[in-house]
Amino acid sequence: MTASRTRALVVGAILAGSLLVGCGGSSDASDPGGGSDPVERSAAGPTSTSAAAGAAASAAPDMQALRGLRYCEVLLLRKGDDGFRAEVWNTMGMSDCPADAWQALDADEIARDRGAVAAILNGPRYWTLDSIETDLRAGAPETSFGEIGMFQAATVALGDDLPTQTPYTERPVARETVFGFDEGSEIYELVAPDGTTYVMQARSQIVDPDLEESDLVDLGDRLDLPAGWRYQVRTLDEPLDLRSADGVATVVQDDLQNTYQRIDRA
């Protein structure tokens, strides 16, 4: 399997399935038999003690003030006896993923240098939530890709098959997080025909590099929504917490790769 073909297959699985990604650990929970593997903290692959990584290591993001925070990820796909796994390396707390340094990265070169089947450049992304409750970087390995320091947020178990990306399709994600939206915050939602509601957690500049938060008010006019779906914007009159249900969050992506989490009522 070529690197480009593998990247095309795995990108949907990871983008729709693991985002956290940057929230302290997730794994693909989409195995219909319930056989997904737990998240692993792993030092697999080269780590770095470079000045760029080391100097940034002490900087931690304010987890109560995340809205608008820019982050990027490098995903390293590896194949072992137990199937495919993706190492998720994230910039949160290390840098704001400088544009010039990010654009200078070459995915094929990274894959060769790290001995990976493929490397996927996931970003830039920006949080559209206000806070996250999670154990973000405790004990995580660190490295640098080019000039960008990153920590290992998770290892995502993908199994033997790599699903392709389908917008507006639910993906279960194993993670223990609380995504918080403050009273008075503007939120952006997808509503399915049965009334199921999904709140945007992060906007993406992968498909549209010019997409800003101010554009989200009218985003519904741009989306290729399935029949019966709608997009809405509202201002919260009370705080909203999105919690994982029994350790599993359910996410979808729109056709611009913005990511949303389902509101699960108690």
XYZ file of C-alpha atoms in Angstrom:
266
model
C 0.000 0.000 0.000
C 1.468 3.386 -0.979
C 1.898 6.166 1.571
C -0.513 8.431 -0.297
C -3.185 5.721 -0.497
C -2.766 4.892 3.184
C -2.996 8.566 4.111
C -6.220 8.959 2.160
C -7.743 5.997 3.976
C -6.634 6.804 7.484
C -7.250 10.537 7.527
C -10.996 10.121 7.869
C -10.691 7.575 10.630
C -8.457 9.801 12.697
C -9.951 13.206 12.012
C -13.478 12.050 12.673
C -12.581 9.561 15.355
C -9.794 10.740 17.620
C -10.325 14.403 18.211
C -9.642 14.876 21.376
C -6.953 15.084 19.710
C -5.107 17.351 21.972
C -7.243 16.618 24.999
C -5.262 14.058 26.837
C -5.914 10.701 25.177
C -8.413 8.950 22.961
C -8.810 5.751 21.008
C -11.001 4.562 18.192
C -14.102 3.011 19.748
C -15.783 2.128 16.481
C -15.135 -1.625 16.605
C -18.665 -3.104 16.409
C -17.543 -5.945 18.621
C -16.431 -3.584 21.355
C -12.835 -4.689 20.949
C -11.097 -1.337 20.663
C -7.819 -1.045 22.506
C -7.251 1.445 25.317
C -5.125 4.526 24.850
C -1.446 4.025 25.397
C 1.152 6.571 26.468
C 4.086 5.533 24.340
C 7.561 6.799 23.624
C 7.631 4.931 20.313
C 9.534 6.826 17.666
C 12.334 9.354 18.152
C 12.021 11.889 20.930
C 13.872 15.162 21.105
C 15.539 17.243 23.748
C 16.046 20.118 21.341
C 15.910 23.691 22.579
C 12.677 24.240 20.697
C 10.895 21.368 22.399
C 12.512 21.838 25.781
C 11.929 25.572 26.035
C 8.277 25.192 25.194
C 7.678 22.288 27.546
C 7.027 24.482 30.570
C 4.285 26.446 28.831
C 0.852 25.004 29.592
C -2.390 26.344 28.103
C -5.058 27.804 30.368
C -7.588 24.992 30.186
C -10.338 27.388 31.261
C -9.698 29.830 28.390
C -9.295 27.737 25.251
C -11.666 29.411 22.792
C -9.752 30.450 19.705
C -6.591 28.567 20.695
C -4.799 27.342 17.585
C -3.269 23.858 17.526
C -1.893 21.373 15.020
C -1.102 17.680 15.039
C 1.161 15.227 13.304
C -0.271 11.714 13.153
C 2.168 8.858 12.591
C 0.568 5.696 11.248
C 2.248 2.417 12.162
C 1.387 -1.202 11.349
C 1.996 -3.962 13.874
C 0.811 -7.462 14.621
C -2.316 -6.016 16.238
C -3.196 -3.810 13.263
C -2.790 -0.129 12.564
C -2.059 2.473 15.223
C -1.662 6.216 14.961
C 0.602 8.175 17.263
C -0.984 11.581 17.849
C 1.489 14.427 18.414
C -0.002 17.807 19.393
C 1.242 21.379 19.817
C -1.009 22.464 22.722
C 1.077 24.080 25.431
C 4.156 23.946 23.215
C 3.344 26.662 20.656
C 0.508 28.087 18.580
C 1.735 26.113 15.555
C 3.475 28.954 13.624
C 2.149 29.068 10.083
C 5.502 29.203 8.286
C 6.924 26.315 10.301
C 3.744 24.264 9.780
C 3.696 24.857 6.035
C 7.338 23.798 5.834
C 6.552 20.286 7.080
C 6.621 17.485 4.515
C 4.449 14.508 5.456
C 6.307 12.016 3.259
C 9.659 13.122 4.665
C 8.372 12.823 8.235
C 7.069 9.313 7.558
C 10.434 8.233 6.149
C 12.404 9.791 9.002
C 10.172 8.253 11.701
C 9.810 4.832 10.098
C 6.027 5.243 9.799
C 3.713 3.879 7.130
C 2.410 7.423 6.656
C 2.304 10.798 8.350
C -0.791 12.998 8.361
C -0.661 16.742 8.996
C -3.863 17.575 10.881
C -4.342 21.303 11.220
C -4.445 24.044 11.846
C -7.489 23.799 14.102
C -8.986 26.216 16.624
C -11.079 25.395 19.682
C -14.639 26.738 19.665
C -15.184 25.618 23.244
C -14.160 27.483 26.393
C -12.663 24.831 28.681
C -11.603 21.210 28.924
C -11.342 19.071 32.030
C -8.655 16.486 31.389
C -5.178 15.376 32.370
C -3.459 16.942 29.389
C 0.263 16.324 29.344
C 1.202 14.324 32.431
C 4.229 12.191 31.585
C 3.816 12.595 27.833
C 6.862 12.181 25.562
C 7.941 15.237 23.557
C 9.580 15.675 20.168
C 9.981 18.218 17.371
C 8.821 18.087 13.770
C 10.873 20.631 11.905
C 10.795 23.715 14.132
C 7.567 22.752 15.934
C 7.683 21.099 19.350
C 4.908 18.614 20.150
C 3.887 16.193 22.895
C 2.354 12.768 22.372
C -1.321 13.130 23.197
C -2.353 9.545 22.484
C -1.908 6.363 20.537
C -5.069 5.557 18.593
C -5.795 1.883 17.884
C -7.336 1.579 14.418
C -7.512 -2.186 13.955
C -6.964 -4.005 10.682
C -9.233 -1.849 8.540
C -8.996 1.870 7.867
C -12.454 3.437 7.385
C -12.822 6.307 4.959
C -14.173 9.679 6.004
C -17.884 10.352 5.614
C -19.186 13.742 6.799
C -22.197 13.813 9.126
C -21.517 10.251 10.273
C -21.258 9.503 13.983
C -17.945 8.203 15.300
C -17.641 6.950 18.905
C -14.478 8.124 20.659
C -13.217 6.592 23.900
C -12.167 9.474 26.141
C -12.728 10.885 29.599
C -13.222 14.619 29.097
C -15.637 17.417 29.894
C -15.884 20.054 27.176
C -17.180 23.302 28.660
C -19.029 26.212 27.062
C -19.564 29.307 29.232
C -22.783 31.208 29.838
C -22.986 33.935 27.191
C -20.835 32.036 24.683
C -21.944 31.689 21.089
C -22.108 28.055 19.997
C -22.508 26.405 16.593
C -24.651 23.316 16.224
C -25.714 20.648 13.788
C -29.189 19.215 14.301
C -30.118 15.850 12.776
C -33.649 15.073 11.537
C -34.511 13.279 14.799
C -33.456 16.320 16.854
C -30.063 14.953 17.924
C -27.785 17.954 18.427
C -24.025 18.230 18.001
C -21.996 21.210 19.245
C -18.878 22.351 17.390
C -15.771 21.749 19.481
C -13.155 22.862 16.928
C -13.113 24.640 13.605
C -10.705 23.594 10.890
C -8.632 25.452 8.320
C -7.704 22.241 6.517
C -10.297 22.492 3.744
C -10.775 26.274 3.890
C -7.568 27.959 5.125
C -9.418 31.264 5.487
C -12.224 30.032 7.760
C -12.435 32.305 10.827
C -14.726 32.120 13.846
C -16.594 35.186 12.568
C -17.544 33.121 9.492
C -19.321 30.503 11.593
C -22.492 32.574 11.977
C -23.286 31.998 8.295
C -21.596 28.616 7.933
C -24.907 26.873 7.304
C -25.120 28.559 3.906
C -21.886 26.852 2.859
C -22.391 23.346 4.198
C -23.634 20.501 2.046
C -26.056 19.287 4.702
C -27.820 15.934 4.327
C -31.584 16.007 3.866
C -33.337 17.012 7.067
C -30.215 18.332 8.793
C -29.844 21.967 9.824
C -27.148 24.255 11.192
C -27.912 26.765 13.922
C -26.172 29.365 16.059
C -27.248 30.320 19.553
C -25.993 32.135 22.640
C -25.988 30.162 25.865
C -28.071 31.476 28.752
C -26.392 28.966 31.057
C -23.153 26.946 30.973
C -23.074 23.793 28.853
C -20.885 20.783 29.683
C -20.408 18.010 27.121
C -19.481 14.839 28.966
C -18.435 11.462 27.697
C -21.189 8.890 28.238
C -19.652 5.883 30.007
C -16.251 6.930 28.695
C -17.378 7.398 25.086
C -18.014 10.674 23.250
C -19.836 10.718 19.920
C -18.534 13.099 17.267
C -19.313 14.062 13.687
C -17.577 16.269 11.144
C -19.098 18.530 8.526
C -17.782 18.704 4.975
C -15.229 21.378 5.967
C -13.803 19.056 8.673
C -15.114 21.132 11.560
C -15.736 18.740 14.457
C -18.820 18.503 16.701
C -19.710 16.448 19.777
C -23.163 15.055 20.410
C -25.133 16.396 23.369
C -25.987 13.321 25.438
C -28.786 14.029 27.923
C -28.659 12.340 31.292
